[in-house]
Coordinates of C-alpha atoms and ligand atoms in Angstrom, one line a residue:
Chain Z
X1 CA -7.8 7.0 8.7
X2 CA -5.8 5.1 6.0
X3 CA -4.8 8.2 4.3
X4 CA -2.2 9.6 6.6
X5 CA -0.5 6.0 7.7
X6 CA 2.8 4.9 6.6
X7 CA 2.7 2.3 3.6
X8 CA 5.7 0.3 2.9
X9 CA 6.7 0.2 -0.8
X10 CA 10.3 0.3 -2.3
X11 CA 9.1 4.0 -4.4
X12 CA 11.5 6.4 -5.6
X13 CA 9.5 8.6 -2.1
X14 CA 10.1 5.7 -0.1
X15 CA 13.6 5.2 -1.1
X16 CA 14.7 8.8 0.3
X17 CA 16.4 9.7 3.5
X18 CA 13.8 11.6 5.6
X19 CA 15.9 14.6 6.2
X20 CA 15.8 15.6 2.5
X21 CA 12.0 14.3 2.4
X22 CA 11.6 17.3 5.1
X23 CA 13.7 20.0 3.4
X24 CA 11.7 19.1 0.1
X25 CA 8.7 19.3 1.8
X26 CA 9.5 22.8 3.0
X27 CA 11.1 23.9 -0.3
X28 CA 8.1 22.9 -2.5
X29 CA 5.7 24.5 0.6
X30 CA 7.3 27.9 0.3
X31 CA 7.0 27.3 -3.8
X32 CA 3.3 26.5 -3.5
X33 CA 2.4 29.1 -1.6
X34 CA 4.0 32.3 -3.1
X35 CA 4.1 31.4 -7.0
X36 CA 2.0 31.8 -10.0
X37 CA 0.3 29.1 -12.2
X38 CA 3.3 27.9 -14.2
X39 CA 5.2 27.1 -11.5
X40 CA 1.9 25.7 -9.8
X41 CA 1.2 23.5 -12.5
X42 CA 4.7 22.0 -12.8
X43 CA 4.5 21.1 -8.8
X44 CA 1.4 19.5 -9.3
X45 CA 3.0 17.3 -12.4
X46 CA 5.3 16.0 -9.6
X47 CA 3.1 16.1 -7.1
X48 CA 0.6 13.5 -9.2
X49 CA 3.4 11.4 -10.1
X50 CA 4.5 10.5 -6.7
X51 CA 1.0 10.2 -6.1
X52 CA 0.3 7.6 -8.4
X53 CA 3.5 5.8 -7.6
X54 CA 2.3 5.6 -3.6
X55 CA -0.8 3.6 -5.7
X56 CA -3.8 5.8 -3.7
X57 CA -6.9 5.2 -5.6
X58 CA -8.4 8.7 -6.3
X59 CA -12.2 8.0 -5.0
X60 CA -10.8 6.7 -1.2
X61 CA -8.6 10.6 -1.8
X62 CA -12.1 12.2 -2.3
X63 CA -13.8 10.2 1.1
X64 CA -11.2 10.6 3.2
X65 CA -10.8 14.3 2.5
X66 CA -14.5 14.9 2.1
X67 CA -14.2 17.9 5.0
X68 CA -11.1 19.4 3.8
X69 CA -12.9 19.7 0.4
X70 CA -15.5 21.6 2.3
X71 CA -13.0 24.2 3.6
X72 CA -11.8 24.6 0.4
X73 CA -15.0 25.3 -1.1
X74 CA -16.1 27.7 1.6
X75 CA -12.0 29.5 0.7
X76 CA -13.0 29.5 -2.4
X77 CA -16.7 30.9 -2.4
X78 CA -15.5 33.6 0.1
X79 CA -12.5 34.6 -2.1
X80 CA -14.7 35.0 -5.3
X81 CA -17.4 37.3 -3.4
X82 CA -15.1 39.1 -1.1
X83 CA -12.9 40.4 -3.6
X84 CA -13.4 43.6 -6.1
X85 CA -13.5 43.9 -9.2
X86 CA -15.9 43.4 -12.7
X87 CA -18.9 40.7 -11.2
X88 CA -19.7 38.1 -13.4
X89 CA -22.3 36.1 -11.4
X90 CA -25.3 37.8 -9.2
X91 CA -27.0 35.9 -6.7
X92 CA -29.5 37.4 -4.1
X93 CA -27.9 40.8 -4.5
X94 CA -24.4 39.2 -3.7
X95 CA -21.9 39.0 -6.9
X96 CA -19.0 37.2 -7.7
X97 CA -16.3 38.8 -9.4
X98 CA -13.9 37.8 -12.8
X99 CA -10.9 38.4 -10.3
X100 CA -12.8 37.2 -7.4
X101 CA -13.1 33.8 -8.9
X102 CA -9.1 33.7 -10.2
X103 CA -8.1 34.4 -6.8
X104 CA -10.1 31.8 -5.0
X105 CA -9.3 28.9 -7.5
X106 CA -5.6 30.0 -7.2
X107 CA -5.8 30.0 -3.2
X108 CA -7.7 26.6 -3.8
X109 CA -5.2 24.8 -5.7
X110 CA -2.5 25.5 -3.4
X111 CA -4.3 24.6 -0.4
X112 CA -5.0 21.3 -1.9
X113 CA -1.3 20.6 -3.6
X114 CA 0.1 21.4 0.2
X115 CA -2.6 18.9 1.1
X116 CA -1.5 16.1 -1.2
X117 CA 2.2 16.8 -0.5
X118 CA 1.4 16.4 2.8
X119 CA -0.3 13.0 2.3
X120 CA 2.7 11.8 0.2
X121 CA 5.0 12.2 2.6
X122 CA 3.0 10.7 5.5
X123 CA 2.3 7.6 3.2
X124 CA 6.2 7.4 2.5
X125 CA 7.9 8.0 5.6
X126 CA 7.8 5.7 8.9
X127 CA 6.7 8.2 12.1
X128 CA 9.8 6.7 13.9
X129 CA 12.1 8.0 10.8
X130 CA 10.3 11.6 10.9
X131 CA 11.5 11.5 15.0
X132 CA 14.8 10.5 14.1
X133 CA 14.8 13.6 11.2
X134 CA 13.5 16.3 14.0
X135 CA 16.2 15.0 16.5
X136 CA 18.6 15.4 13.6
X137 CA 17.6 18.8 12.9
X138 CA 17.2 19.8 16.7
X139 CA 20.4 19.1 17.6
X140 CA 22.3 22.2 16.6
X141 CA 19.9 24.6 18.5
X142 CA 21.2 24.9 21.7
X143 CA 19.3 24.4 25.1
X144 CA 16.9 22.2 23.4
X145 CA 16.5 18.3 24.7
X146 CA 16.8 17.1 21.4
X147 CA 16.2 13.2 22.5
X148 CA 13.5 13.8 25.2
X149 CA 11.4 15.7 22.3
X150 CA 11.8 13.2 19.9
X151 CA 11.0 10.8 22.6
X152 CA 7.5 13.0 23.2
X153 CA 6.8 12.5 19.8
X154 CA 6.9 9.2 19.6
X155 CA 4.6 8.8 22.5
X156 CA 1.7 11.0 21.1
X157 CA 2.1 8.8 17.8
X158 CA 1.6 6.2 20.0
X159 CA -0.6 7.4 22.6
X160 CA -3.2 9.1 20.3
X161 CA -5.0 6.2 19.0
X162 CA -4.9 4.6 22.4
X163 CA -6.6 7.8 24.3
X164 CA -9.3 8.1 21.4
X165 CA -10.4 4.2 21.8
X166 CA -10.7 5.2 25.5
X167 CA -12.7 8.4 24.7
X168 CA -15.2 6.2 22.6
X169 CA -15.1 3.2 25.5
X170 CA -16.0 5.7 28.3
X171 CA -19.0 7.1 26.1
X172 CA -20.3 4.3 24.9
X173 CA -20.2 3.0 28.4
X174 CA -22.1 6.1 29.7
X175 CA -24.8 5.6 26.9
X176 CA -25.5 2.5 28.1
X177 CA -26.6 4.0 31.1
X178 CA -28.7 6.4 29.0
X179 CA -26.5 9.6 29.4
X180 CA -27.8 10.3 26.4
X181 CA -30.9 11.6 27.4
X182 CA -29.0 14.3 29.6
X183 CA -30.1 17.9 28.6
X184 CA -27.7 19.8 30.4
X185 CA -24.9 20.8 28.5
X186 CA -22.4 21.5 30.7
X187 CA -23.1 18.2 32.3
X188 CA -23.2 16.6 29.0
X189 CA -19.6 18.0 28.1
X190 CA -17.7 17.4 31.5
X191 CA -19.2 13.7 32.6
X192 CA -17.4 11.8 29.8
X193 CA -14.1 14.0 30.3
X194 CA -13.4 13.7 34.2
X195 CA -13.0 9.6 34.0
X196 CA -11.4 9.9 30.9
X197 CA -8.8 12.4 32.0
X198 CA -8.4 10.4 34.9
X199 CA -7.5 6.7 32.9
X200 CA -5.7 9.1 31.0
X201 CA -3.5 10.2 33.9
X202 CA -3.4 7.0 35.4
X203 CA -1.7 5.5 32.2
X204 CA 0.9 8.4 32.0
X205 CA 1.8 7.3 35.4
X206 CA 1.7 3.7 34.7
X207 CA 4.1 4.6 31.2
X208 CA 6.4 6.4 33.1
X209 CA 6.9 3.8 35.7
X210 CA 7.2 1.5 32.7
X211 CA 10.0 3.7 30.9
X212 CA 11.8 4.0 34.0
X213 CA 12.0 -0.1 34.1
X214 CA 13.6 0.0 30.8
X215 CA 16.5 2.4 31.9
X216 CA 15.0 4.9 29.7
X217 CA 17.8 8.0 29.7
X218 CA 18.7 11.3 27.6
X219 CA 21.7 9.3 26.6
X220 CA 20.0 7.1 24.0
X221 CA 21.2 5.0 20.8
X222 CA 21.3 8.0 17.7
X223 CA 18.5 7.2 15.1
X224 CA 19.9 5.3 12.1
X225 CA 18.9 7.3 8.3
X226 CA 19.0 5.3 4.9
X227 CA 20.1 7.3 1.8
X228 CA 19.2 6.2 -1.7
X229 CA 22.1 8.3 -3.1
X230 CA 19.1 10.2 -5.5
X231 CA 19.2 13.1 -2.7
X232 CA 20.9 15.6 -4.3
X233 CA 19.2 15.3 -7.4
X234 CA 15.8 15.9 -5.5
X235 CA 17.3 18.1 -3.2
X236 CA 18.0 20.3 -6.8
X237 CA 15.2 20.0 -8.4
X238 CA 13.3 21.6 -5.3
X239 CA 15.3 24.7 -5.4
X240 CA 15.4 25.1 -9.3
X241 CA 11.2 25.0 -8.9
X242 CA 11.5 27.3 -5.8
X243 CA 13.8 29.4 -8.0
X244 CA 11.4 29.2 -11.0
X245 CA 8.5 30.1 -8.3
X246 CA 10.1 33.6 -7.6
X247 CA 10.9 34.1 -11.1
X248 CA 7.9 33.1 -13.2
Chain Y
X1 CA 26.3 -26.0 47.9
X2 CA 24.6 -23.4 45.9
X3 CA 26.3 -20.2 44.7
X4 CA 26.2 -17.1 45.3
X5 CA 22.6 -15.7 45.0
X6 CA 21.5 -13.3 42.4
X7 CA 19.2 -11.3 44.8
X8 CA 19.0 -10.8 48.1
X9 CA 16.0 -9.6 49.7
X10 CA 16.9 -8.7 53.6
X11 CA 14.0 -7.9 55.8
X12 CA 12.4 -5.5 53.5
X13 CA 10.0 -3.0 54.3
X14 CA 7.7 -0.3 52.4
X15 CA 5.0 1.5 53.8
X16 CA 3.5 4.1 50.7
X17 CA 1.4 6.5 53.0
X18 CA 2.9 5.4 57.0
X19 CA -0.1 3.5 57.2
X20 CA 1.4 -0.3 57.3
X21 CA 0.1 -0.9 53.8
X22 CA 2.8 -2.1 51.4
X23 CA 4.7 -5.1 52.3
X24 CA 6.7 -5.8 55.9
X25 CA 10.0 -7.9 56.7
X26 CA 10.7 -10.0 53.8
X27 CA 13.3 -12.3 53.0
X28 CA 14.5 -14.3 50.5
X29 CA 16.9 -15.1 48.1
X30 CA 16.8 -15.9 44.1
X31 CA 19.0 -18.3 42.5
X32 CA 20.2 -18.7 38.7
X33 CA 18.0 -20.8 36.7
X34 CA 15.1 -20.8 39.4
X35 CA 11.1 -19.9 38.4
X36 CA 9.6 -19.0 41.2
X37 CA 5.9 -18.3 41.7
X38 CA 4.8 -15.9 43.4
X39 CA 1.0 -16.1 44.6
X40 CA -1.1 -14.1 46.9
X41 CA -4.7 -12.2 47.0
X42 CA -5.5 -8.6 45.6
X43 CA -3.4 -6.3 47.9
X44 CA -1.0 -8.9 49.0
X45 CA 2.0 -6.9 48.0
X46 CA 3.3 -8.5 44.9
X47 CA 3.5 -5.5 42.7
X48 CA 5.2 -3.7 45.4
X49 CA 7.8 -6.4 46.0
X50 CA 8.3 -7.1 42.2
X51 CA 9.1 -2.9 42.0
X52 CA 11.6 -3.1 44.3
X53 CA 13.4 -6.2 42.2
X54 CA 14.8 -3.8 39.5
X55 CA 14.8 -0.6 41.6
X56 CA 11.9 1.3 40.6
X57 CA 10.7 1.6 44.6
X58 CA 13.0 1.9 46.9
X59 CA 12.6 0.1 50.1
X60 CA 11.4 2.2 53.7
X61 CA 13.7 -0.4 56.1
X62 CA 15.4 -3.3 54.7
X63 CA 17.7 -3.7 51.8
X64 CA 17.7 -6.0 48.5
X65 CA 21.1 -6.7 46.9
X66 CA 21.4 -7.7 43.2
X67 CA 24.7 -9.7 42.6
X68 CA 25.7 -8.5 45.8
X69 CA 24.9 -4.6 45.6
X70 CA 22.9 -2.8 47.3
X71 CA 19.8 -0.9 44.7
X72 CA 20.5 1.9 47.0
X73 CA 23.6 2.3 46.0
X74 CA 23.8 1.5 42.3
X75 CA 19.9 0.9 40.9
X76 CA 21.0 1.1 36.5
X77 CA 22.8 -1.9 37.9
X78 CA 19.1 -3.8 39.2
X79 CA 17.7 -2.6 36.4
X80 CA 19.6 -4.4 33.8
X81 CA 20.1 -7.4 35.6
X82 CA 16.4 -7.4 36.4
X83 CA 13.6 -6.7 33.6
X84 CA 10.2 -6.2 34.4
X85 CA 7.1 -6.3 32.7
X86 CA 3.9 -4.9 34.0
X87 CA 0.8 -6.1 34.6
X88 CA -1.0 -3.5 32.2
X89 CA 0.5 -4.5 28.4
X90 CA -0.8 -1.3 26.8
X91 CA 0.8 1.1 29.1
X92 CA 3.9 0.1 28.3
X93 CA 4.2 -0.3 24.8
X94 CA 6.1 2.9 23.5
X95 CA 7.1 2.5 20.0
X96 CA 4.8 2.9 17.0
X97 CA 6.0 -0.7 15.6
X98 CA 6.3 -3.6 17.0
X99 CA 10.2 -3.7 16.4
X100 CA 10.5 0.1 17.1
X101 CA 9.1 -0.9 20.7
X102 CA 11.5 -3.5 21.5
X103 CA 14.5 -1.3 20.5
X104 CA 13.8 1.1 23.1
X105 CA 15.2 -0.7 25.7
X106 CA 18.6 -1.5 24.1
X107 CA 18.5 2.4 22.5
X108 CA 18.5 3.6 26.1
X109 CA 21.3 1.6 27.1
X110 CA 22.8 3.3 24.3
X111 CA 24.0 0.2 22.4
X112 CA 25.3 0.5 18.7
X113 CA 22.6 0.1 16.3
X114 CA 24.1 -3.3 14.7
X115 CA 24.5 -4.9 18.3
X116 CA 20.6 -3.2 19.1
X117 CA 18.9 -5.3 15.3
X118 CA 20.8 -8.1 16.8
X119 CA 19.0 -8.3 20.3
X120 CA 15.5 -7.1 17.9
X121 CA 15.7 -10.2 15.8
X122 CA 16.6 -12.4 18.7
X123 CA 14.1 -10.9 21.0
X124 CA 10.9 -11.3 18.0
X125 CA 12.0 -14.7 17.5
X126 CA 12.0 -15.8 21.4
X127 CA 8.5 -14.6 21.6
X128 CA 6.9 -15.5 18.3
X129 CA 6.5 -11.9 16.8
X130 CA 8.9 -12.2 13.9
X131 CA 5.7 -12.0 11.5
X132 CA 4.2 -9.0 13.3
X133 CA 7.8 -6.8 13.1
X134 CA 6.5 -3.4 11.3
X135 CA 2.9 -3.7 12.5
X136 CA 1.3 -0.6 14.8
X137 CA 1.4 -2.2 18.4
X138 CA -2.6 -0.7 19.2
X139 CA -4.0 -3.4 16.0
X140 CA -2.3 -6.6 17.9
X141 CA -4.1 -8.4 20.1
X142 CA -3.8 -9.2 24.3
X143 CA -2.0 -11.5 23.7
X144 CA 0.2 -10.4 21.0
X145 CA 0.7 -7.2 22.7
X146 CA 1.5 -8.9 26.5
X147 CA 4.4 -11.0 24.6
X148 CA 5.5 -8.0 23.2
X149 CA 5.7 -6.4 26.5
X150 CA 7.9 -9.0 27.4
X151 CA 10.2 -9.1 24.5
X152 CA 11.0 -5.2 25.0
X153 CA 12.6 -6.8 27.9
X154 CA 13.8 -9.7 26.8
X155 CA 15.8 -7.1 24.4
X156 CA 17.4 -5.6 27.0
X157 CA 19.3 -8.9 28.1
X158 CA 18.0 -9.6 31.8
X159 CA 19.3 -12.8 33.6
X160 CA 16.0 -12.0 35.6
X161 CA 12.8 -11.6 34.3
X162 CA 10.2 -11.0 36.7
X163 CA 5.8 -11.1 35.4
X164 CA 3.5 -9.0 37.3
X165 CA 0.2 -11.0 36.4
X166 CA 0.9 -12.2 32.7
X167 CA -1.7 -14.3 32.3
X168 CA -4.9 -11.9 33.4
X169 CA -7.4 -10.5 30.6
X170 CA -6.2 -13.0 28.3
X171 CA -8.3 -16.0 26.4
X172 CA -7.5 -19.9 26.3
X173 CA -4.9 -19.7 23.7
X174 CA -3.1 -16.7 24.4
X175 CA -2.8 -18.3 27.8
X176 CA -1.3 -21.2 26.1
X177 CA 1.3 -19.5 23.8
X178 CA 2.4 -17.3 26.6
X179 CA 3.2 -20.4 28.6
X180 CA 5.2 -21.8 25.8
X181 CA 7.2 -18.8 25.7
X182 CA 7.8 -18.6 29.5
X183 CA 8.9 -22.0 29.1
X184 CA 11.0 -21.4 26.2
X185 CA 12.8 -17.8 28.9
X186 CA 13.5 -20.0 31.4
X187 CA 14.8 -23.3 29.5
X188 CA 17.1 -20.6 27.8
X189 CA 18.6 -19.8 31.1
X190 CA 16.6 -16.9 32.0
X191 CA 15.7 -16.7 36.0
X192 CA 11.6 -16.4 35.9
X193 CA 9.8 -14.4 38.6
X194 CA 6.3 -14.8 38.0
X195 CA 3.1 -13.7 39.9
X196 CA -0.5 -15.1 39.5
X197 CA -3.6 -15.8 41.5
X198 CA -4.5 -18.2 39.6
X199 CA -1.7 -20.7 40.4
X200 CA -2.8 -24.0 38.3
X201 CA -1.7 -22.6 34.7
X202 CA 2.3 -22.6 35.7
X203 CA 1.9 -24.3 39.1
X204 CA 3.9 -27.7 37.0
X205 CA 6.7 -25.3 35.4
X206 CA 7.8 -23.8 39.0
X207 CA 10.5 -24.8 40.9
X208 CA 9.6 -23.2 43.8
X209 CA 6.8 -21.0 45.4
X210 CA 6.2 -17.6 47.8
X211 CA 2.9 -16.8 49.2
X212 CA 2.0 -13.2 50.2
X213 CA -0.5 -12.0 52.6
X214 CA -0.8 -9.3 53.8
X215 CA 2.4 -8.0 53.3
X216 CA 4.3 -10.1 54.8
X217 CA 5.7 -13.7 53.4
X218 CA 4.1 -16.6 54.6
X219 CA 5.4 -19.4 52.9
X220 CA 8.5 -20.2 50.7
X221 CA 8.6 -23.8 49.6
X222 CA 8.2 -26.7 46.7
X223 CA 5.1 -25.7 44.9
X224 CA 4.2 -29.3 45.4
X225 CA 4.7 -29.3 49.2
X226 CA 2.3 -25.8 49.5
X227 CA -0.5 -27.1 47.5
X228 CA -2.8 -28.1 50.3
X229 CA -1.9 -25.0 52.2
X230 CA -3.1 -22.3 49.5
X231 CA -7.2 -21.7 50.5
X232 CA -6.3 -19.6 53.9
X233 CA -4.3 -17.5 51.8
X234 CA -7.0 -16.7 49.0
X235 CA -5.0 -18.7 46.1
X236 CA -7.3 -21.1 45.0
X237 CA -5.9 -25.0 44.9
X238 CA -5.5 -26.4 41.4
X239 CA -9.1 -28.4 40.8
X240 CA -6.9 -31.4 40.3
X241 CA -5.2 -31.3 43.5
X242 CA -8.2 -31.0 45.2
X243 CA -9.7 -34.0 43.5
X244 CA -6.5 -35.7 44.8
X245 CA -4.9 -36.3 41.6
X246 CA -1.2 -35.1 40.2
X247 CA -1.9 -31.4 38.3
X248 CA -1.3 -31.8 34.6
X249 CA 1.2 -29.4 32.9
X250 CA -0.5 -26.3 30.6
X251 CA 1.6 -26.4 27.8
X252 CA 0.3 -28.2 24.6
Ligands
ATP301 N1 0.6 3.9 45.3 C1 0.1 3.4 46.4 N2 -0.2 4.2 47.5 C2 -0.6 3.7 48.7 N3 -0.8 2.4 48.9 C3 -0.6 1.5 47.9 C4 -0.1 2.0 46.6 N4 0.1 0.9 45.8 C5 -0.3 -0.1 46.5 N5 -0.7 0.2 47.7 C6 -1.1 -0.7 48.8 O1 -0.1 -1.7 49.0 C7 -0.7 -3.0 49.2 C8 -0.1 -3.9 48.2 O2 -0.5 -3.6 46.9 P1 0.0 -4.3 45.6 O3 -0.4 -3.5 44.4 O4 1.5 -4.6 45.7 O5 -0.8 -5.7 45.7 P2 -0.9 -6.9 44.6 O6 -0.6 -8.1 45.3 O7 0.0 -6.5 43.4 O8 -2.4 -6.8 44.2 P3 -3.1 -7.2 42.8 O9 -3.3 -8.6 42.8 O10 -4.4 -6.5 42.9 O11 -2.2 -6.7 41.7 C9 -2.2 -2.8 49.1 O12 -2.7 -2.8 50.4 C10 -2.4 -1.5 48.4 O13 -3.5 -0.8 48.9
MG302 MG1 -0.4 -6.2 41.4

């Protein structure tokens, strides 16, 4: 997955503190989802600039997102034959509908301009400066550990990667011993999961053993945040198109 | 003549399940600027003794003092003056960089974040990782990722650091480097606790050596004066020794 990994680059994306990078995020979200074409096609002017700044090359977009495409077909197909109206196309007694059709490529081109926004800001922001930014935002709520669940998500960021090379170590070492000619499929789900489970238990124990050596405590060091001073221009522009979203 | 110890290990005990296992009535005492080896079989009891050194078990009967305290009493104290690095490198990476890890220790002593880039820099430089800063700790290799283990302590400032087994799972020249930089700790005034089985890769940079068996200590001398007493003990004499010649220093 290179698509959803941080990229260092000095971008007018990169550039922005992660706490308005998150409220922009959420702004342009709501936008997205609840207004018409105009406003759609003016998010997707800014949403295809910051793309091409991040320097993605389009056809490595299309591979990595080949399944999501598929989803957004399958939206798509089922928006166009589900919904009433005058039917323009007639296949095998099912028909597609004028309205049907505006709908689903509507529905489509949000789903995939939350998808890119999404991808933009994963590309542009460092996973430790998104904990920091939830810690930040966490704090006023009371009885929520603020530290200890920015802590947690730092260790799935790292942890992920490290359970899913054990996942494909235990299997492959199982094939090797020709699990794969096992038929039963109860069998076949809950070999590879019982030693997994176990390393994986065995390494929370061992982390937590290693935390502990390094003092680790509620009380930690606050996460640092970098403005580039352009925040509040961003941070306006979001909620004139969220504005123009409601309006249009 | 010598001061004051930095630790004090006083007849200590720890049994995990009441069966005997663990380790039984050892005692011995660490001084600044020593590298001690610590040898023994599988089972011997050095990861249970180096968990006691900064705290993390707490001894059955006995008692271990760090700069004169008890770890009873006050163990944050153990645990900064003591930093320990485990023998499994991937469990205890936590940070999703290489310089993100190393911080964690300093960010949970709760240094300011000037002071906490300071003991970053210092700590990538000491171990050779300056290059590897912003790269994702699960691409680097063993060896890469055991030195890392050891500068995310190293951040934290330790006058002790103690190795559970560096060396194992790791090629020729990782070996090698990881030497250098053990070197490098201790010639910078670190106090180095180190344990091995295979004794002939720092065997030259010790000053002094403990063998484990069993639980208990057996012997606590010059590396040099212990060399023809290692076989009974399941530590395997350095090939040169045995040939009857000096053993040759690691480092390149
Ligand atoms: N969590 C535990 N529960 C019960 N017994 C344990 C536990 N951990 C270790 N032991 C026992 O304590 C003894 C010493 O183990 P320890 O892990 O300290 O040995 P070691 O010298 O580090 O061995 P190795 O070279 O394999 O790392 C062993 O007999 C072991 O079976
Ligand atoms: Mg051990």
């Amino acid at each position: 997955m290179t698509l959803f990994t941080y990229v260092p680059s000095t971008s007018l994306a990169h550039g922005l503190d992660v706490r308005c990078k998150l409220c922009c995020l959420s702004l342009m979200s709501i936008a997205t989802l609840q207004g018409g074409p105009v406003p759609l096609s003016l998010i997707t002017a800014m949403v295809a600039g910051l793309l091409i700044a991040t320097a993605i090359r389009p056809l490595t977009l299309f591979r990595e997102l080949k399944l999501f495409f598929l989803l957004v077909a399958m939206v798509f197909i089922s928006r166009s034959v589900t919904t009433g109206g005058e039917p323009i196309i007639n296949l095998w007694g099912i028909s597609a509908t004028k309205q049907g059709i505006v709908a689903g490529a509507l529905l489509s081109w949000k789903f995939v301009l939350v998808m890119l926004m999404g991808i933009v800001f994963t590309k542009t922001t460092k996973p430790s400066h998104v904990k920091g930014a939830v810690q930040w935002f966490l704090r006023p709520i009371p009885f929520v550990p603020e530290t200890r669940v920015a802590v947690m998500i730092s260790l799935f960021l790292r942890f992920m990667p490290l359970i899913l090379t054990q996942a494909s170590e235990v299997s492959q070492a199982q094939q090797a011993r020709c699990f794969h000619l096992e038929k039963n499929p109860v069998k076949r789900l809950l070999r590879p999961t019982v030693p997994l489970l176990k390393k994986t238990f065995q390494s929370a124990d061992q982390l937590a053993l290693a935390m502990e050596a390094r003092s680790y405590s509620d009380k930690r060091t606050d996460p640092v945040f970098i403005r580039s001073g352009q925040e509040p221009l961003i941070l306006a522009l979001c909620f004139l198109v969220l504005g123009l979203s409601f309006i249009v | 003549m010598r001061t004051l110890p930095l630790i004090e290990v006083n007849q200590l005990c720890h049994d995990y399940d009441g069966t005997g296992g663990g380790i039984q009535q050892i005692s011995f005492r660490i001084f600044k600027g020593e590298f001690i080896l610590v040898a023994g079989k599988n089972g011997s009891g050095k990861s249970t003794l180096f968990r006691h050194l900064n705290a993390l078990l707490m001894p059955t009967t006995g008692d271990l003092l760090v700069h004169g305290r008890s770890i009873r009493k006050d163990p944050l104290a153990a645990r900064k003056a003591v930093g320990l690095v485990f023998q499994d490198a991937d469990t205890q990476i936590v940070g999703e960089t290489v310089a993100d890890d190393i911080a964690f220790g300093p960010e949970n002593l709760g240094l300011a974040r000037n002071k906490i880039q300071e003991r970053v820099d210092l700590a990538l430089d000491a171990l050779g990782l300056s290059q590897l800063r912003e790269r994702n700790p699960s691409s680097l290799s063993g060896g890469e990722k055991r030195r890392l283990a050891i500068a995310g302590v190293v951040a934290m400032d330790p006058e002790v650091i103690v190795l559970d087994e560096p060396f194992s799972n790791l090629d020729h020249p990782g070996t090698l480097d990881l030497i250098a930089c053990i070197e490098k700790l201790h010639r910078t005034g670190h106090t180095i606790v180190l344990s091995t089985h295979d004794i002939e890769k720092v065997i030259t940079l010790a000053t002094r050596m403990i063998i484990l068996d069993r639980g208990r200590l057996v012997a606590d001398d010059l590396p040099q004066a212990l060399l023809k007493h290692l076989e009974p003990f399941g530590v395997r004499e350095p090939c040169a020794s045995r040939l009857g010649m000096a053993v040759q220093p690691w480092a390149s």
